[in-house]
Structure formats: C-alpha cells, structure tokens
PDB file of C-alpha atoms in Angstrom:
ATOM      1  CA  UNK S  67     -27.728  -4.070 -12.761  1.00  0.00           C
ATOM      2  CA  UNK S  68     -27.653  -7.851 -13.112  1.00  0.00           C
ATOM      3  CA  UNK S  69     -24.815  -9.190 -15.270  1.00  0.00           C
ATOM      4  CA  UNK S  70     -25.470 -12.670 -16.737  1.00  0.00           C
ATOM      5  CA  UNK S  71     -23.183 -15.526 -15.610  1.00  0.00           C
ATOM      6  CA  UNK S  72     -21.609 -13.500 -12.781  1.00  0.00           C
ATOM      7  CA  UNK S  73     -21.829 -15.247  -9.402  1.00  0.00           C
ATOM      8  CA  UNK S  74     -20.942 -12.312  -7.170  1.00  0.00           C
ATOM      9  CA  UNK S  75     -22.049 -14.281  -4.113  1.00  0.00           C
ATOM     10  CA  UNK S  76     -18.917 -16.408  -4.702  1.00  0.00           C
ATOM     11  CA  UNK S  77     -16.315 -13.636  -5.039  1.00  0.00           C
ATOM     12  CA  UNK S  78     -13.244 -15.851  -4.627  1.00  0.00           C
ATOM     13  CA  UNK S  79     -14.210 -18.459  -7.209  1.00  0.00           C
ATOM     14  CA  UNK S  80     -12.196 -18.843 -10.404  1.00  0.00           C
ATOM     15  CA  UNK S  81     -15.377 -18.594 -12.480  1.00  0.00           C
ATOM     16  CA  UNK S  82     -16.274 -15.244 -10.898  1.00  0.00           C
ATOM     17  CA  UNK S  83     -12.808 -13.784 -11.482  1.00  0.00           C
ATOM     18  CA  UNK S  84     -12.715 -15.047 -15.080  1.00  0.00           C
ATOM     19  CA  UNK S  85     -16.109 -13.469 -15.751  1.00  0.00           C
ATOM     20  CA  UNK S  86     -15.039 -10.177 -14.142  1.00  0.00           C
ATOM     21  CA  UNK S  87     -11.920 -10.186 -16.346  1.00  0.00           C
ATOM     22  CA  UNK S  88     -14.005 -10.858 -19.475  1.00  0.00           C
ATOM     23  CA  UNK S  89     -16.324  -7.963 -18.581  1.00  0.00           C
ATOM     24  CA  UNK S  90     -13.357  -5.652 -17.813  1.00  0.00           C
ATOM     25  CA  UNK S  91     -11.665  -6.524 -21.127  1.00  0.00           C
ATOM     26  CA  UNK S  92     -14.904  -5.950 -23.085  1.00  0.00           C
ATOM     27  CA  UNK S  93     -15.488  -2.616 -21.301  1.00  0.00           C
ATOM     28  CA  UNK S  94     -11.912  -1.502 -22.068  1.00  0.00           C
ATOM     29  CA  UNK S  95     -12.304  -2.480 -25.732  1.00  0.00           C
ATOM     30  CA  UNK S  96     -15.542  -0.465 -26.001  1.00  0.00           C
ATOM     31  CA  UNK S  97     -13.927   2.600 -24.402  1.00  0.00           C
ATOM     32  CA  UNK S  98     -10.940   2.347 -26.725  1.00  0.00           C
ATOM     33  CA  UNK S  99     -13.274   2.193 -29.744  1.00  0.00           C
ATOM     34  CA  UNK S 100     -14.774   5.542 -28.697  1.00  0.00           C
ATOM     35  CA  UNK S 101     -11.967   7.419 -26.992  1.00  0.00           C
ATOM     36  CA  UNK S 102      -8.792   7.973 -29.035  1.00  0.00           C
ATOM     37  CA  UNK S 103      -6.597   8.682 -26.028  1.00  0.00           C
ATOM     38  CA  UNK S 104      -7.657   5.885 -23.679  1.00  0.00           C
ATOM     39  CA  UNK S 105      -4.432   4.305 -22.324  1.00  0.00           C
ATOM     40  CA  UNK S 106      -3.542   1.138 -24.222  1.00  0.00           C
ATOM     41  CA  UNK S 107      -0.576  -1.189 -24.611  1.00  0.00           C
ATOM     42  CA  UNK S 108      -0.173  -0.203 -28.268  1.00  0.00           C
ATOM     43  CA  UNK S 109       1.010   3.303 -27.269  1.00  0.00           C
ATOM     44  CA  UNK S 110       4.719   3.503 -28.008  1.00  0.00           C
ATOM     45  CA  UNK S 111       5.287   6.112 -25.305  1.00  0.00           C
ATOM     46  CA  UNK S 112       3.682   7.128 -22.022  1.00  0.00           C
ATOM     47  CA  UNK S 113       2.893  10.617 -23.368  1.00  0.00           C
ATOM     48  CA  UNK S 114       1.147   9.181 -26.473  1.00  0.00           C
ATOM     49  CA  UNK S 115      -2.098   9.671 -24.518  1.00  0.00           C
ATOM     50  CA  UNK S 116      -1.767  13.392 -25.269  1.00  0.00           C
ATOM     51  CA  UNK S 117      -1.987  12.740 -29.040  1.00  0.00           C
ATOM     52  CA  UNK S 118      -5.751  13.190 -28.877  1.00  0.00           C
ATOM     53  CA  UNK S 119      -5.636  16.597 -27.177  1.00  0.00           C
ATOM     54  CA  UNK S 120      -5.613  19.809 -29.192  1.00  0.00           C
ATOM     55  CA  UNK S 121      -2.343  21.655 -28.829  1.00  0.00           C
ATOM     56  CA  UNK S 122      -1.985  25.410 -28.392  1.00  0.00           C
ATOM     57  CA  UNK S 123       1.158  27.271 -29.452  1.00  0.00           C
ATOM     58  CA  UNK S 124       4.290  25.601 -30.732  1.00  0.00           C
ATOM     59  CA  UNK S 125       5.656  22.178 -29.995  1.00  0.00           C
ATOM     60  CA  UNK S 126       8.394  21.425 -27.473  1.00  0.00           C
ATOM     61  CA  UNK S 127      10.840  21.072 -30.396  1.00  0.00           C
ATOM     62  CA  UNK S 128      10.461  24.808 -31.033  1.00  0.00           C
ATOM     63  CA  UNK S 129      11.284  25.570 -27.369  1.00  0.00           C
ATOM     64  CA  UNK S 130       7.798  26.739 -26.402  1.00  0.00           C
ATOM     65  CA  UNK S 131       5.887  24.692 -23.879  1.00  0.00           C
ATOM     66  CA  UNK S 132       3.005  22.669 -25.245  1.00  0.00           C
ATOM     67  CA  UNK S 133      -0.273  23.849 -23.763  1.00  0.00           C
ATOM     68  CA  UNK S 134      -3.533  21.906 -23.567  1.00  0.00           C
ATOM     69  CA  UNK S 135      -6.985  23.447 -23.869  1.00  0.00           C
ATOM     70  CA  UNK S 136      -9.771  22.365 -21.536  1.00  0.00           C
ATOM     71  CA  UNK S 137     -11.494  21.202 -24.726  1.00  0.00           C
ATOM     72  CA  UNK S 138     -11.715  17.420 -24.592  1.00  0.00           C
ATOM     73  CA  UNK S 139      -9.863  15.469 -27.265  1.00  0.00           C
ATOM     74  CA  UNK S 140     -11.631  14.273 -30.401  1.00  0.00           C
ATOM     75  CA  UNK S 141     -13.274  10.887 -30.171  1.00  0.00           C
ATOM     76  CA  UNK S 142     -12.330   8.168 -32.653  1.00  0.00           C
ATOM     77  CA  UNK S 143     -13.231   9.303 -36.225  1.00  0.00           C
ATOM     78  CA  UNK S 144     -16.359   7.093 -36.326  1.00  0.00           C
ATOM     79  CA  UNK S 145     -17.831   9.106 -33.441  1.00  0.00           C
ATOM     80  CA  UNK S 146     -17.111  12.633 -34.758  1.00  0.00           C
ATOM     81  CA  UNK S 147     -19.497  14.903 -36.679  1.00  0.00           C
ATOM     82  CA  UNK S 148     -16.598  17.153 -37.647  1.00  0.00           C
ATOM     83  CA  UNK S 149     -12.926  16.712 -36.613  1.00  0.00           C
ATOM     84  CA  UNK S 150     -10.869  19.515 -35.131  1.00  0.00           C
ATOM     85  CA  UNK S 151      -8.573  21.429 -37.463  1.00  0.00           C
ATOM     86  CA  UNK S 152      -4.944  21.951 -36.501  1.00  0.00           C
ATOM     87  CA  UNK S 153      -2.637  24.219 -38.499  1.00  0.00           C
ATOM     88  CA  UNK S 154       1.042  24.229 -37.573  1.00  0.00           C
ATOM     89  CA  UNK S 155       0.284  22.789 -34.101  1.00  0.00           C
ATOM     90  CA  UNK S 156      -2.384  25.436 -33.354  1.00  0.00           C
ATOM     91  CA  UNK S 157      -6.041  24.369 -33.131  1.00  0.00           C
ATOM     92  CA  UNK S 158      -8.013  26.618 -35.472  1.00  0.00           C
ATOM     93  CA  UNK S 159     -11.378  24.813 -35.265  1.00  0.00           C
ATOM     94  CA  UNK S 160     -12.714  22.644 -32.428  1.00  0.00           C
ATOM     95  CA  UNK S 161     -14.192  19.311 -33.460  1.00  0.00           C
ATOM     96  CA  UNK S 162     -17.805  18.321 -32.893  1.00  0.00           C
ATOM     97  CA  UNK S 163     -18.516  14.979 -31.248  1.00  0.00           C
ATOM     98  CA  UNK S 164     -21.474  12.790 -32.219  1.00  0.00           C
ATOM     99  CA  UNK S 165     -22.370  12.275 -28.562  1.00  0.00           C
ATOM    100  CA  UNK S 166     -25.522  10.273 -29.280  1.00  0.00           C
ATOM    101  CA  UNK S 167     -23.635   7.783 -31.468  1.00  0.00           C
ATOM    102  CA  UNK S 168     -20.865   7.414 -28.885  1.00  0.00           C
ATOM    103  CA  UNK S 169     -23.191   6.923 -25.908  1.00  0.00           C
ATOM    104  CA  UNK S 170     -25.431   4.546 -27.904  1.00  0.00           C
ATOM    105  CA  UNK S 171     -22.370   2.476 -28.729  1.00  0.00           C
ATOM    106  CA  UNK S 172     -21.268   2.392 -25.072  1.00  0.00           C
ATOM    107  CA  UNK S 173     -24.802   1.441 -23.939  1.00  0.00           C
ATOM    108  CA  UNK S 174     -24.959  -1.403 -26.462  1.00  0.00           C
ATOM    109  CA  UNK S 175     -27.754  -2.635 -28.714  1.00  0.00           C
ATOM    110  CA  UNK S 176     -29.734  -5.756 -29.497  1.00  0.00           C
ATOM    111  CA  UNK S 177     -26.790  -6.995 -31.519  1.00  0.00           C
ATOM    112  CA  UNK S 178     -24.012  -6.075 -29.098  1.00  0.00           C
ATOM    113  CA  UNK S 179     -23.653  -5.908 -25.306  1.00  0.00           C
ATOM    114  CA  UNK S 180     -22.568  -2.494 -24.064  1.00  0.00           C
ATOM    115  CA  UNK S 181     -20.395  -1.504 -21.129  1.00  0.00           C
ATOM    116  CA  UNK S 182     -21.370  -3.504 -18.056  1.00  0.00           C
ATOM    117  CA  UNK S 183     -20.720  -2.324 -14.523  1.00  0.00           C
ATOM    118  CA  UNK S 184     -17.621  -0.290 -13.794  1.00  0.00           C
ATOM    119  CA  UNK S 185     -14.764  -2.716 -14.464  1.00  0.00           C
ATOM    120  CA  UNK S 186     -12.056  -1.961 -17.041  1.00  0.00           C
ATOM    121  CA  UNK S 187      -8.606  -3.509 -17.461  1.00  0.00           C
ATOM    122  CA  UNK S 188      -5.602  -1.234 -17.262  1.00  0.00           C
ATOM    123  CA  UNK S 189      -2.931  -1.845 -19.854  1.00  0.00           C
ATOM    124  CA  UNK S 190       0.122  -3.265 -18.106  1.00  0.00           C
ATOM    125  CA  UNK S 191       2.672  -2.273 -20.735  1.00  0.00           C
ATOM    126  CA  UNK S 192       1.268   1.219 -21.413  1.00  0.00           C
ATOM    127  CA  UNK S 193       4.150   3.539 -22.029  1.00  0.00           C
ATOM    128  CA  UNK S 194       6.761   0.832 -21.544  1.00  0.00           C
ATOM    129  CA  UNK S 195      10.054   2.019 -23.001  1.00  0.00           C
ATOM    130  CA  UNK S 196      11.321  -0.249 -25.750  1.00  0.00           C
ATOM    131  CA  UNK S 197      14.574   1.612 -26.534  1.00  0.00           C
TER     132      UNK S 197
END
C-alpha cells in the first residue's frame, strides 16, 4: 500500500514522523467511531473499556462477580442493526452488527480516506485517575 506524502525512505525525518502521527491519529479516530470500547483519553476510569461488553449475572455492587460473554461488544450505535438488550445487568438479547457498514467506513470512500497502514495512537491519559 502506498500512502501519499509519506517518505518512508527517510525514516528519521521530521516530515516522515509528522505524517506517521497524522495517519496514526486518523486511524485511531476511525476506530473510535466504530468501536465503542476502543481505549481513549475521555474514559474516566481504566475499566471504562468494559462498558461496551455485555454483562452476565449481577454487578460487583451486589457481591457477585461480573462475567463477560465471548460475544463481542456492540459497535457504536451508527454501526448496529439492532442493539443488545440488557435487563437488570443480564443480557437478554445479543445485538446485531452492521458489519458491511462498519468495514466500509474503515475502508474509506471517495469522500473520505479510510484506515491506512497499521498505525494507531494510544491514548496517553487513558484511565488516569483524577480523584
């Protein structure tokens, strides 16, 4: 894959590193638009990433360990055909993803560049305690 404006033959140049950072930021933004539990600095707590996973059983506040299904978490609402249904912390219906819409978004279109290469930026403050 050839990425425009990326001079990989000059890996130590400022221009190359700035372009890699731009691509990594854009890739992270695209993934966060699709995946509800992608780590991000806006998460108030480290375990906020589990918000998108269906829970089984009762919450920790009721002294029963929280269990996670192997079922992947829902995508962002724009990329769901039907959301999961949770009643009193128990998943009663598994959501249905609109996989084609999600993958088309990640691939890009004539109007918007999709994910390029494999670079993503990791949030530096993800789960930072602000107590």
